[in-house]
Amino acid sequence: MSDLNPVQLIAAKRDGQALSDADLKAFVDAYTNGTVPDYQMSAFLMAAYLQGLCAAEAASLTEAMLASGTRIDLSAVPGTKVGKHSTGGVGDKVSLILVPLVASCGVPVAKLSGRGLGHTGGTLDKLESIPGFRTDLSVAQYRRQVIDIGGVISGQTGEVAPADKKLYALRDVTATVESIPLIAASIMSKKLAEGNDALVLDVKCGRGAFMKTEADARTLAETLVAIGAEHDTPVVAMMTNMDVPLGRAVGNWPEVREAIACLRGEHAESPLMQIVRGLAGEMIALGGAADAPTDGRAKAREVIESGAALERFRRLVDTQGGDPAVVDDPAARLDSAPVAEVHVPAGTDGYVADLDALSIGQAAVKLGAGRQTKDESVDPVAGLTALKKPGDAVSGGDVLARLHTSASSDLDAVRAAVRDAYSFSETPPEQSASVKARYTVDGWEELRDESQDGV
Ligand code: URA
């Protein structure tokens, strides 16, 4: 540690050299304990952003961030625990359905989730829209819940990867977030701390995702899987479509409500449920409750149809202090009335051809469903519902979306932005696959959806 020379280390990265495991560990440790100041770490991050990090450096950086905090020990929980992470999208309520679903198949799932930032939503904000729901569990409560009900979704405690917390805040203000190795190390330092034995990662790709192109999404998936392999943790990365919002609701309570509908068996062939089953199949197989992902997908259908997944969600809500009545009767939760509707332009007769996820995510933030800075609060019931989706038949005057907000100052601008997010065609558009490909240490496998009906 005493021989750490931050200036030399920054210069080496600036000049494209690979840094050793020991150097990266010493540098991250010194930054976490305050010996290395923000300005030196900022210079390093920019050098890493511009020059990239090789696979070994990304793994060392992950290890250093992971070692800065606690790695939760779930060895007291019987069975193979399988974690899940999404790189973030618009209308992404997958975890709300997936965690209880997989748990109800007998595979324990422990999940640390984040809050929404920018145009992407966060699972913690969504769950907190259920009255009473607590996301600040201690490590002991987190472990107890996995033992008792097989699933938990909580917030990242200060003990988990504190180096990532500090580094992520610095990247946010130094234009260094969008670096694939830095993103991969940040994600994996938290995921490896959760205590699971294997991981399934939803790598989103498209306009509403961090990774806009398939090439970048593939590189991120490969980097994440390689870091998992370095840490003896099997990782399956699924590349999924995020050009279009997932589901027909965007916003915190609107998404919980839609997730409950899916757990009740509605929207079974939607892209949302294709993705849920795609990830569930992998998790159930990794957890040993199915021989292969296809069998896992069949089990996922069964526990939705039997009501077991919904019942597990109810228990999860109840155990984490939420009001289980919202699961039984979602309509009883105080919804904000739609304050505005967006309509199909007069004279249009045909189909929704496309819907831009990024514009819809930004509209949801303007309605109060998301935050622009980490400290803002969110309006739990704000957002968009009844979204028409690509492939829907429409004609002039039909409702394209309903807007909900308690802060309606920019409503005209939001309505215009939502209308502009749509395009129309006379014939049904080609639908792209929701689950595009799967990557493991054995390589890529291209995938197609189970069926293409519904949206
Ligand atoms: N999510 C993370 O956890 N870290 C990143 O760097 C980007 C997305």
GROMACS .gro file of C-alpha atoms and ligand atoms in nm:
model
  463
    1MET     CA    1   0.000   0.000   0.000
    2SER     CA    2   0.278   0.241   0.094
    3ASP     CA    3   0.436   0.197  -0.250
    4LEU     CA    4   0.111   0.300  -0.427
    5ASN     CA    5   0.192   0.588  -0.659
    6PRO     CA    6  -0.140   0.723  -0.789
    7VAL     CA    7   0.022   0.954  -1.045
    8GLN     CA    8   0.225   0.671  -1.200
    9LEU     CA    9  -0.078   0.444  -1.199
   10ILE     CA   10  -0.296   0.707  -1.373
   11ALA     CA   11  -0.019   0.773  -1.628
   12ALA     CA   12   0.014   0.401  -1.700
   13LYS     CA   13  -0.359   0.371  -1.770
   14ARG     CA   14  -0.356   0.695  -1.971
   15ASP     CA   15  -0.083   0.540  -2.191
   16GLY     CA   16  -0.284   0.219  -2.242
   17GLN     CA   17  -0.091  -0.012  -2.013
   18ALA     CA   18  -0.264  -0.291  -1.822
   19LEU     CA   19  -0.256  -0.250  -1.443
   20SER     CA   20  -0.178  -0.532  -1.203
   21ASP     CA   21  -0.425  -0.684  -0.962
   22ALA     CA   22  -0.225  -0.547  -0.667
   23ASP     CA   23  -0.214  -0.193  -0.810
   24LEU     CA   24  -0.589  -0.181  -0.873
   25LYS     CA   25  -0.665  -0.320  -0.528
   26ALA     CA   26  -0.436  -0.071  -0.355
   27PHE     CA   27  -0.582   0.218  -0.556
   28VAL     CA   28  -0.946   0.124  -0.486
   29ASP     CA   29  -0.870   0.066  -0.116
   30ALA     CA   30  -0.698   0.402  -0.088
   31TYR     CA   31  -0.990   0.573  -0.261
   32THR     CA   32  -1.247   0.403  -0.037
   33ASN     CA   33  -1.064   0.504   0.282
   34GLY     CA   34  -1.012   0.860   0.159
   35THR     CA   35  -0.635   0.854   0.101
   36VAL     CA   36  -0.676   0.896  -0.276
   37PRO     CA   37  -0.882   1.209  -0.350
   38ASP     CA   38  -1.170   1.240  -0.598
   39TYR     CA   39  -0.954   1.430  -0.851
   40GLN     CA   40  -0.706   1.143  -0.886
   41MET     CA   41  -0.979   0.881  -0.908
   42SER     CA   42  -1.158   1.100  -1.167
   43ALA     CA   43  -0.844   1.111  -1.381
   44PHE     CA   44  -0.811   0.735  -1.354
   45LEU     CA   45  -1.175   0.677  -1.446
   46MET     CA   46  -1.142   0.893  -1.756
   47ALA     CA   47  -0.821   0.711  -1.855
   48ALA     CA   48  -1.003   0.378  -1.806
   49TYR     CA   49  -1.301   0.507  -2.002
   50LEU     CA   50  -1.082   0.612  -2.297
   51GLN     CA   51  -0.829   0.327  -2.297
   52GLY     CA   52  -1.057   0.049  -2.174
   53LEU     CA   53  -0.973  -0.226  -1.927
   54CYS     CA   54  -0.873  -0.579  -2.028
   55ALA     CA   55  -1.060  -0.881  -1.888
   56ALA     CA   56  -0.806  -0.933  -1.609
   57GLU     CA   57  -0.827  -0.566  -1.505
   58ALA     CA   58  -1.209  -0.574  -1.503
   59ALA     CA   59  -1.198  -0.885  -1.280
   60SER     CA   60  -0.941  -0.724  -1.045
   61LEU     CA   61  -1.145  -0.405  -1.020
   62THR     CA   62  -1.456  -0.611  -0.939
   63GLU     CA   63  -1.267  -0.805  -0.673
   64ALA     CA   64  -1.134  -0.484  -0.517
   65MET     CA   65  -1.482  -0.329  -0.501
   66LEU     CA   66  -1.636  -0.652  -0.372
   67ALA     CA   67  -1.367  -0.679  -0.102
   68SER     CA   68  -1.434  -0.322   0.011
   69GLY     CA   69  -1.747  -0.448   0.191
   70THR     CA   70  -1.935  -0.751   0.314
   71ARG     CA   71  -2.001  -1.056   0.099
   72ILE     CA   72  -2.330  -1.183   0.240
   73ASP     CA   73  -2.304  -1.543   0.355
   74LEU     CA   74  -2.611  -1.748   0.262
   75SER     CA   75  -2.448  -2.086   0.324
   76ALA     CA   76  -2.710  -2.147   0.597
   77VAL     CA   77  -2.981  -2.144   0.326
   78PRO     CA   78  -3.030  -2.491   0.177
   79GLY     CA   79  -3.023  -2.530  -0.201
   80THR     CA   80  -2.857  -2.349  -0.489
   81LYS     CA   81  -2.937  -1.979  -0.460
   82VAL     CA   82  -2.972  -1.796  -0.790
   83GLY     CA   83  -2.958  -1.417  -0.830
   84LYS     CA   84  -3.092  -1.193  -1.103
   85HIS     CA   85  -2.994  -0.851  -1.234
   86SER     CA   86  -3.119  -0.626  -1.509
   87THR     CA   87  -2.905  -0.357  -1.665
   88GLY     CA   88  -3.214  -0.134  -1.655
   89GLY     CA   89  -3.495  -0.031  -1.882
   90VAL     CA   90  -3.835   0.132  -1.918
   91GLY     CA   91  -4.136  -0.050  -1.772
   92ASP     CA   92  -3.903  -0.323  -1.644
   93LYS     CA   93  -4.108  -0.491  -1.374
   94VAL     CA   94  -3.954  -0.834  -1.444
   95SER     CA   95  -3.803  -0.882  -1.095
   96LEU     CA   96  -4.140  -0.829  -0.926
   97ILE     CA   97  -4.277  -1.131  -1.112
   98LEU     CA   98  -3.960  -1.338  -1.141
   99VAL     CA   99  -3.841  -1.349  -0.779
  100PRO     CA  100  -4.162  -1.496  -0.631
  101LEU     CA  101  -4.210  -1.715  -0.938
  102VAL     CA  102  -3.866  -1.877  -0.915
  103ALA     CA  103  -3.893  -1.905  -0.536
  104SER     CA  104  -4.225  -2.087  -0.575
  105CYS     CA  105  -4.044  -2.344  -0.794
  106GLY     CA  106  -3.814  -2.424  -0.499
  107VAL     CA  107  -3.511  -2.217  -0.605
  108PRO     CA  108  -3.409  -1.956  -0.345
  109VAL     CA  109  -3.350  -1.604  -0.482
  110ALA     CA  110  -3.177  -1.327  -0.286
  111LYS     CA  111  -3.180  -0.989  -0.452
  112LEU     CA  112  -3.034  -0.650  -0.373
  113SER     CA  113  -3.203  -0.393  -0.594
  114GLY     CA  114  -3.151  -0.027  -0.674
  115ARG     CA  115  -3.356   0.287  -0.723
  116GLY     CA  116  -3.447   0.442  -1.053
  117LEU     CA  117  -3.216   0.701  -1.196
  118GLY     CA  118  -3.272   0.897  -1.514
  119HIS     CA  119  -3.522   0.741  -1.752
  120THR     CA  120  -3.492   0.388  -1.609
  121GLY     CA  121  -3.703   0.274  -1.314
  122GLY     CA  122  -3.579   0.095  -1.002
  123THR     CA  123  -3.727  -0.208  -0.828
  124LEU     CA  124  -3.701  -0.050  -0.480
  125ASP     CA  125  -3.913   0.250  -0.583
  126LYS     CA  126  -4.169   0.015  -0.733
  127LEU     CA  127  -4.197  -0.202  -0.422
  128GLU     CA  128  -4.212   0.102  -0.194
  129SER     CA  129  -4.528   0.211  -0.376
  130ILE     CA  130  -4.695  -0.072  -0.181
  131PRO     CA  131  -4.802   0.087   0.150
  132GLY     CA  132  -4.570  -0.021   0.433
  133PHE     CA  133  -4.321  -0.216   0.216
  134ARG     CA  134  -3.970  -0.206   0.367
  135THR     CA  135  -3.656  -0.227   0.155
  136ASP     CA  136  -3.400  -0.150   0.430
  137LEU     CA  137  -3.356  -0.502   0.568
  138SER     CA  138  -3.052  -0.590   0.778
  139VAL     CA  139  -2.829  -0.871   0.656
  140ALA     CA  140  -2.981  -1.098   0.925
  141GLN     CA  141  -3.339  -1.018   0.811
  142TYR     CA  142  -3.239  -1.069   0.447
  143ARG     CA  143  -3.093  -1.412   0.525
  144ARG     CA  144  -3.388  -1.510   0.747
  145GLN     CA  145  -3.634  -1.425   0.470
  146VAL     CA  146  -3.456  -1.641   0.213
  147ILE     CA  147  -3.469  -1.929   0.460
  148ASP     CA  148  -3.837  -1.869   0.546
  149ILE     CA  149  -3.996  -1.790   0.212
  150GLY     CA  150  -3.725  -1.852  -0.049
  151GLY     CA  151  -3.710  -1.496  -0.181
  152VAL     CA  152  -3.612  -1.145  -0.077
  153ILE     CA  153  -3.574  -0.809  -0.252
  154SER     CA  154  -3.398  -0.546  -0.044
  155GLY     CA  155  -3.184  -0.234  -0.086
  156GLN     CA  156  -2.806  -0.232  -0.099
  157THR     CA  157  -2.686  -0.176   0.259
  158GLY     CA  158  -2.384   0.046   0.328
  159GLU     CA  159  -2.190  -0.274   0.400
  160VAL     CA  160  -2.213  -0.404   0.041
  161ALA     CA  161  -1.950  -0.279  -0.206
  162PRO     CA  162  -1.903   0.068  -0.050
  163ALA     CA  163  -1.627   0.133  -0.307
  164ASP     CA  164  -1.882   0.096  -0.587
  165LYS     CA  165  -2.119   0.339  -0.416
  166LYS     CA  166  -1.845   0.605  -0.401
  167LEU     CA  167  -1.713   0.529  -0.749
  168TYR     CA  168  -2.058   0.524  -0.910
  169ALA     CA  169  -2.139   0.869  -0.766
  170LEU     CA  170  -1.808   0.998  -0.905
  171ARG     CA  171  -1.865   0.841  -1.248
  172ASP     CA  172  -2.206   1.002  -1.260
  173VAL     CA  173  -2.051   1.351  -1.243
  174THR     CA  174  -1.738   1.285  -1.452
  175ALA     CA  175  -1.902   1.150  -1.769
  176THR     CA  176  -1.752   0.805  -1.713
  177VAL     CA  177  -2.064   0.593  -1.657
  178GLU     CA  178  -2.086   0.455  -2.011
  179SER     CA  179  -1.776   0.236  -2.001
  180ILE     CA  180  -1.845  -0.133  -2.048
  181PRO     CA  181  -1.572  -0.265  -1.811
  182LEU     CA  182  -1.660  -0.004  -1.547
  183ILE     CA  183  -2.031  -0.093  -1.572
  184ALA     CA  184  -1.952  -0.465  -1.558
  185ALA     CA  185  -1.726  -0.431  -1.253
  186SER     CA  186  -1.984  -0.213  -1.079
  187ILE     CA  187  -2.268  -0.459  -1.141
  188MET     CA  188  -2.070  -0.771  -1.053
  189SER     CA  189  -1.920  -0.625  -0.733
  190LYS     CA  190  -2.276  -0.592  -0.600
  191LYS     CA  191  -2.414  -0.914  -0.747
  192LEU     CA  192  -2.131  -1.128  -0.612
  193ALA     CA  193  -2.195  -0.978  -0.266
  194GLU     CA  194  -2.560  -1.091  -0.257
  195GLY     CA  195  -2.472  -1.444  -0.147
  196ASN     CA  196  -2.614  -1.637  -0.444
  197ASP     CA  197  -2.440  -1.938  -0.602
  198ALA     CA  198  -2.524  -1.850  -0.964
  199LEU     CA  199  -2.657  -1.549  -1.156
  200VAL     CA  200  -2.887  -1.477  -1.446
  201LEU     CA  201  -2.838  -1.134  -1.600
  202ASP     CA  202  -3.086  -0.950  -1.820
  203VAL     CA  203  -2.867  -0.742  -2.051
  204LYS     CA  204  -3.104  -0.496  -2.210
  205CYS     CA  205  -3.033  -0.366  -2.556
  206GLY     CA  206  -3.197  -0.081  -2.747
  207ARG     CA  207  -3.313   0.280  -2.726
  208GLY     CA  208  -3.436   0.259  -2.366
  209ALA     CA  209  -3.127   0.074  -2.237
  210PHE     CA  210  -2.773   0.169  -2.135
  211MET     CA  211  -2.649  -0.044  -2.425
  212LYS     CA  212  -2.805   0.100  -2.740
  213THR     CA  213  -2.649  -0.145  -2.987
  214GLU     CA  214  -2.636  -0.522  -3.001
  215ALA     CA  215  -2.258  -0.507  -3.035
  216ASP     CA  216  -2.224  -0.319  -2.704
  217ALA     CA  217  -2.480  -0.542  -2.530
  218ARG     CA  218  -2.286  -0.849  -2.643
  219THR     CA  219  -1.956  -0.706  -2.517
  220LEU     CA  220  -2.116  -0.623  -2.181
  221ALA     CA  221  -2.265  -0.974  -2.156
  222GLU     CA  222  -1.928  -1.132  -2.235
  223THR     CA  223  -1.751  -0.913  -1.977
  224LEU     CA  224  -2.007  -0.996  -1.706
  225VAL     CA  225  -1.987  -1.370  -1.773
  226ALA     CA  226  -1.605  -1.360  -1.773
  227ILE     CA  227  -1.600  -1.181  -1.436
  228GLY     CA  228  -1.840  -1.443  -1.298
  229ALA     CA  229  -1.610  -1.720  -1.422
  230GLU     CA  230  -1.310  -1.554  -1.249
  231HIS     CA  231  -1.513  -1.568  -0.927
  232ASP     CA  232  -1.629  -1.930  -0.976
  233THR     CA  233  -1.987  -1.814  -1.016
  234PRO     CA  234  -2.182  -1.951  -1.314
  235VAL     CA  235  -2.348  -1.664  -1.501
  236VAL     CA  236  -2.602  -1.679  -1.783
  237ALA     CA  237  -2.655  -1.350  -1.967
  238MET     CA  238  -2.975  -1.303  -2.166
  239MET     CA  239  -2.981  -1.022  -2.422
  240THR     CA  240  -3.334  -0.877  -2.434
  241ASN     CA  241  -3.506  -0.608  -2.636
  242MET     CA  242  -3.541  -0.260  -2.484
  243ASP     CA  243  -3.634  -0.059  -2.794
  244VAL     CA  244  -3.995  -0.056  -2.673
  245PRO     CA  245  -4.116  -0.023  -2.309
  246LEU     CA  246  -4.197  -0.352  -2.138
  247GLY     CA  247  -4.567  -0.400  -2.073
  248ARG     CA  248  -4.838  -0.136  -2.093
  249ALA     CA  249  -4.760   0.049  -1.769
  250VAL     CA  250  -4.460   0.265  -1.675
  251GLY     CA  251  -4.426   0.413  -1.325
  252ASN     CA  252  -4.400   0.265  -0.978
  253TRP     CA  253  -4.748   0.163  -0.863
  254PRO     CA  254  -4.871   0.125  -1.223
  255GLU     CA  255  -4.594  -0.133  -1.277
  256VAL     CA  256  -4.665  -0.319  -0.952
  257ARG     CA  257  -5.027  -0.341  -1.059
  258GLU     CA  258  -4.930  -0.480  -1.397
  259ALA     CA  259  -4.692  -0.728  -1.232
  260ILE     CA  260  -4.976  -0.852  -1.008
  261ALA     CA  261  -5.194  -0.897  -1.318
  262CYS     CA  262  -4.915  -1.105  -1.479
  263LEU     CA  263  -4.881  -1.314  -1.163
  264ARG     CA  264  -5.257  -1.375  -1.191
  265GLY     CA  265  -5.198  -1.522  -1.536
  266GLU     CA  266  -5.287  -1.223  -1.755
  267HIS     CA  267  -5.070  -1.117  -2.054
  268ALA     CA  268  -4.917  -1.467  -2.069
  269GLU     CA  269  -4.781  -1.430  -2.424
  270SER     CA  270  -4.662  -1.069  -2.392
  271PRO     CA  271  -4.295  -0.976  -2.448
  272LEU     CA  272  -4.282  -0.905  -2.074
  273MET     CA  273  -4.383  -1.262  -1.989
  274GLN     CA  274  -4.158  -1.404  -2.264
  275ILE     CA  275  -3.868  -1.234  -2.086
  276VAL     CA  276  -3.989  -1.347  -1.742
  277ARG     CA  277  -4.008  -1.709  -1.862
  278GLY     CA  278  -3.678  -1.683  -2.050
  279LEU     CA  279  -3.497  -1.573  -1.733
  280ALA     CA  280  -3.700  -1.802  -1.506
  281GLY     CA  281  -3.615  -2.107  -1.718
  282GLU     CA  282  -3.244  -2.036  -1.674
  283MET     CA  283  -3.275  -1.967  -1.300
  284ILE     CA  284  -3.483  -2.277  -1.232
  285ALA     CA  285  -3.235  -2.493  -1.427
  286LEU     CA  286  -2.930  -2.336  -1.256
  287GLY     CA  287  -3.101  -2.392  -0.921
  288GLY     CA  288  -3.145  -2.763  -1.000
  289ALA     CA  289  -3.527  -2.764  -1.007
  290ALA     CA  290  -3.536  -2.838  -1.383
  291ASP     CA  291  -3.310  -3.038  -1.615
  292ALA     CA  292  -3.289  -2.764  -1.875
  293PRO     CA  293  -3.413  -2.407  -1.934
  294THR     CA  294  -3.700  -2.535  -2.150
  295ASP     CA  295  -3.828  -2.745  -1.858
  296GLY     CA  296  -3.777  -2.445  -1.635
  297ARG     CA  297  -3.995  -2.234  -1.865
  298ALA     CA  298  -4.270  -2.498  -1.849
  299LYS     CA  299  -4.250  -2.491  -1.467
  300ALA     CA  300  -4.276  -2.113  -1.478
  301ARG     CA  301  -4.606  -2.145  -1.665
  302GLU     CA  302  -4.731  -2.403  -1.415
  303VAL     CA  303  -4.671  -2.188  -1.104
  304ILE     CA  304  -4.846  -1.894  -1.265
  305GLU     CA  305  -5.143  -2.110  -1.363
  306SER     CA  306  -5.164  -2.276  -1.017
  307GLY     CA  307  -5.147  -1.941  -0.834
  308ALA     CA  308  -4.832  -2.049  -0.645
  309ALA     CA  309  -4.624  -1.758  -0.782
  310LEU     CA  310  -4.891  -1.502  -0.685
  311GLU     CA  311  -4.915  -1.654  -0.338
  312ARG     CA  312  -4.535  -1.628  -0.300
  313PHE     CA  313  -4.548  -1.262  -0.400
  314ARG     CA  314  -4.818  -1.206  -0.138
  315ARG     CA  315  -4.594  -1.365   0.128
  316LEU     CA  316  -4.297  -1.158   0.017
  317VAL     CA  317  -4.501  -0.837   0.045
  318ASP     CA  318  -4.639  -0.940   0.384
  319THR     CA  319  -4.300  -1.045   0.524
  320GLN     CA  320  -4.142  -0.714   0.418
  321GLY     CA  321  -4.413  -0.512   0.596
  322GLY     CA  322  -4.625  -0.431   0.290
  323ASP     CA  323  -5.002  -0.441   0.289
  324PRO     CA  324  -5.093  -0.779   0.133
  325ALA     CA  325  -5.444  -0.649   0.061
  326VAL     CA  326  -5.304  -0.471  -0.247
  327VAL     CA  327  -5.215  -0.810  -0.393
  328ASP     CA  328  -5.568  -0.941  -0.342
  329ASP     CA  329  -5.739  -0.623  -0.453
  330PRO     CA  330  -5.504  -0.390  -0.643
  331ALA     CA  331  -5.793  -0.157  -0.730
  332ALA     CA  332  -5.831  -0.072  -0.360
  333ARG     CA  333  -5.491   0.102  -0.359
  334LEU     CA  334  -5.542   0.472  -0.402
  335ASP     CA  335  -5.470   0.528  -0.770
  336SER     CA  336  -5.436   0.877  -0.904
  337ALA     CA  337  -5.703   0.927  -1.166
  338PRO     CA  338  -5.570   0.964  -1.519
  339VAL     CA  339  -5.513   1.334  -1.558
  340ALA     CA  340  -5.474   1.328  -1.934
  341GLU     CA  341  -5.508   1.102  -2.233
  342VAL     CA  342  -5.302   1.091  -2.548
  343HIS     CA  343  -5.494   1.005  -2.865
  344VAL     CA  344  -5.418   0.855  -3.203
  345PRO     CA  345  -5.404   1.143  -3.454
  346ALA     CA  346  -5.721   1.195  -3.661
  347GLY     CA  347  -5.713   1.023  -3.998
  348THR     CA  348  -5.485   0.738  -3.881
  349ASP     CA  349  -5.614   0.391  -3.957
  350GLY     CA  350  -5.379   0.098  -3.916
  351TYR     CA  351  -5.129  -0.019  -3.656
  352VAL     CA  352  -4.883   0.112  -3.403
  353ALA     CA  353  -4.556   0.062  -3.591
  354ASP     CA  354  -4.311   0.164  -3.321
  355LEU     CA  355  -4.287   0.316  -2.974
  356ASP     CA  356  -3.968   0.478  -2.845
  357ALA     CA  357  -3.885   0.346  -2.496
  358LEU     CA  358  -3.648   0.633  -2.416
  359SER     CA  359  -3.916   0.901  -2.478
  360ILE     CA  360  -4.166   0.710  -2.266
  361GLY     CA  361  -3.913   0.671  -1.984
  362GLN     CA  362  -3.840   1.045  -1.996
  363ALA     CA  363  -4.214   1.123  -1.996
  364ALA     CA  364  -4.259   0.905  -1.685
  365VAL     CA  365  -3.984   1.102  -1.506
  366LYS     CA  366  -4.156   1.432  -1.598
  367LEU     CA  367  -4.482   1.298  -1.456
  368GLY     CA  368  -4.299   1.236  -1.126
  369ALA     CA  369  -4.240   0.861  -1.147
  370GLY     CA  370  -3.860   0.891  -1.158
  371ARG     CA  371  -3.581   1.113  -1.037
  372GLN     CA  372  -3.316   1.320  -1.212
  373THR     CA  373  -3.086   1.335  -0.909
  374LYS     CA  374  -3.032   1.072  -0.641
  375ASP     CA  375  -3.201   1.275  -0.364
  376GLU     CA  376  -3.533   1.352  -0.534
  377SER     CA  377  -3.843   1.169  -0.413
  378VAL     CA  378  -4.083   0.992  -0.649
  379ASP     CA  379  -4.461   1.008  -0.681
  380PRO     CA  380  -4.560   0.642  -0.628
  381VAL     CA  381  -4.875   0.657  -0.841
  382ALA     CA  382  -4.741   0.872  -1.126
  383GLY     CA  383  -4.675   0.728  -1.470
  384LEU     CA  384  -4.835   0.601  -1.789
  385THR     CA  385  -5.092   0.325  -1.825
  386ALA     CA  386  -5.292   0.162  -2.105
  387LEU     CA  387  -5.004   0.212  -2.346
  388LYS     CA  388  -5.075   0.097  -2.700
  389LYS     CA  389  -4.787  -0.115  -2.824
  390PRO     CA  390  -4.639  -0.202  -3.166
  391GLY     CA  391  -4.875  -0.436  -3.349
  392ASP     CA  392  -5.193  -0.294  -3.190
  393ALA     CA  393  -5.463  -0.197  -3.440
  394VAL     CA  394  -5.561   0.168  -3.396
  395SER     CA  395  -5.772   0.437  -3.556
  396GLY     CA  396  -5.796   0.814  -3.513
  397GLY     CA  397  -5.915   0.923  -3.166
  398ASP     CA  398  -5.827   0.597  -2.984
  399VAL     CA  399  -5.648   0.634  -2.652
  400LEU     CA  400  -5.273   0.577  -2.697
  401ALA     CA  401  -5.183   0.625  -2.330
  402ARG     CA  402  -5.322   0.754  -2.002
  403LEU     CA  403  -5.107   0.989  -1.797
  404HIS     CA  404  -5.113   1.001  -1.415
  405THR     CA  405  -4.944   1.270  -1.209
  406SER     CA  406  -4.988   1.493  -0.911
  407ALA     CA  407  -4.750   1.756  -1.056
  408SER     CA  408  -4.916   1.853  -1.379
  409SER     CA  409  -4.722   2.168  -1.473
  410ASP     CA  410  -4.566   2.026  -1.792
  411LEU     CA  411  -4.863   1.819  -1.898
  412ASP     CA  412  -4.899   1.961  -2.250
  413ALA     CA  413  -4.531   1.901  -2.321
  414VAL     CA  414  -4.550   1.545  -2.186
  415ARG     CA  415  -4.861   1.473  -2.392
  416ALA     CA  416  -4.686   1.595  -2.707
  417ALA     CA  417  -4.372   1.394  -2.628
  418VAL     CA  418  -4.575   1.075  -2.578
  419ARG     CA  419  -4.759   1.130  -2.907
  420ASP     CA  420  -4.425   1.186  -3.083
  421ALA     CA  421  -4.288   0.862  -2.936
  422TYR     CA  422  -4.534   0.670  -3.157
  423SER     CA  423  -4.528   0.594  -3.527
  424PHE     CA  424  -4.801   0.423  -3.730
  425SER     CA  425  -4.823   0.198  -4.034
  426GLU     CA  426  -5.097   0.065  -4.259
  427THR     CA  427  -4.985  -0.295  -4.219
  428PRO     CA  428  -4.881  -0.481  -3.904
  429PRO     CA  429  -4.511  -0.419  -3.822
  430GLU     CA  430  -4.252  -0.696  -3.792
  431GLN     CA  431  -4.208  -0.777  -3.424
  432SER     CA  432  -3.855  -0.828  -3.302
  433ALA     CA  433  -3.778  -1.105  -3.054
  434SER     CA  434  -3.804  -1.011  -2.686
  435VAL     CA  435  -3.531  -1.254  -2.581
  436LYS     CA  436  -3.266  -1.224  -2.850
  437ALA     CA  437  -2.975  -1.437  -2.737
  438ARG     CA  438  -2.814  -1.616  -2.448
  439TYR     CA  439  -2.447  -1.612  -2.350
  440THR     CA  440  -2.253  -1.841  -2.114
  441VAL     CA  441  -1.889  -1.947  -2.092
  442ASP     CA  442  -1.976  -2.189  -2.375
  443GLY     CA  443  -2.059  -1.905  -2.612
  444TRP     CA  444  -2.360  -1.741  -2.776
  445GLU     CA  445  -2.691  -1.904  -2.864
  446GLU     CA  446  -2.938  -1.705  -3.074
  447LEU     CA  447  -3.298  -1.730  -2.951
  448ARG     CA  448  -3.653  -1.671  -3.066
  449ASP     CA  449  -3.962  -1.605  -2.857
  450GLU     CA  450  -4.187  -1.899  -2.772
  451SER     CA  451  -4.468  -1.728  -2.962
  452GLN     CA  452  -4.525  -1.385  -3.104
  453ASP     CA  453  -4.888  -1.316  -3.030
  454GLY     CA  454  -4.985  -1.043  -2.790
  455VAL     CA  455  -4.779  -0.744  -2.685
  456URA     N1  456  -2.569  -0.028  -1.303
  456URA     C1  457  -2.471  -0.041  -1.209
  456URA     O1  458  -2.491  -0.100  -1.105
  456URA     N2  459  -2.353   0.014  -1.235
  456URA     C2  460  -2.326   0.080  -1.348
  456URA     O2  461  -2.214   0.125  -1.365
  456URA     C3  462  -2.428   0.093  -1.445
  456URA     C4  463  -2.550   0.037  -1.419
   0.00000   0.00000   0.00000
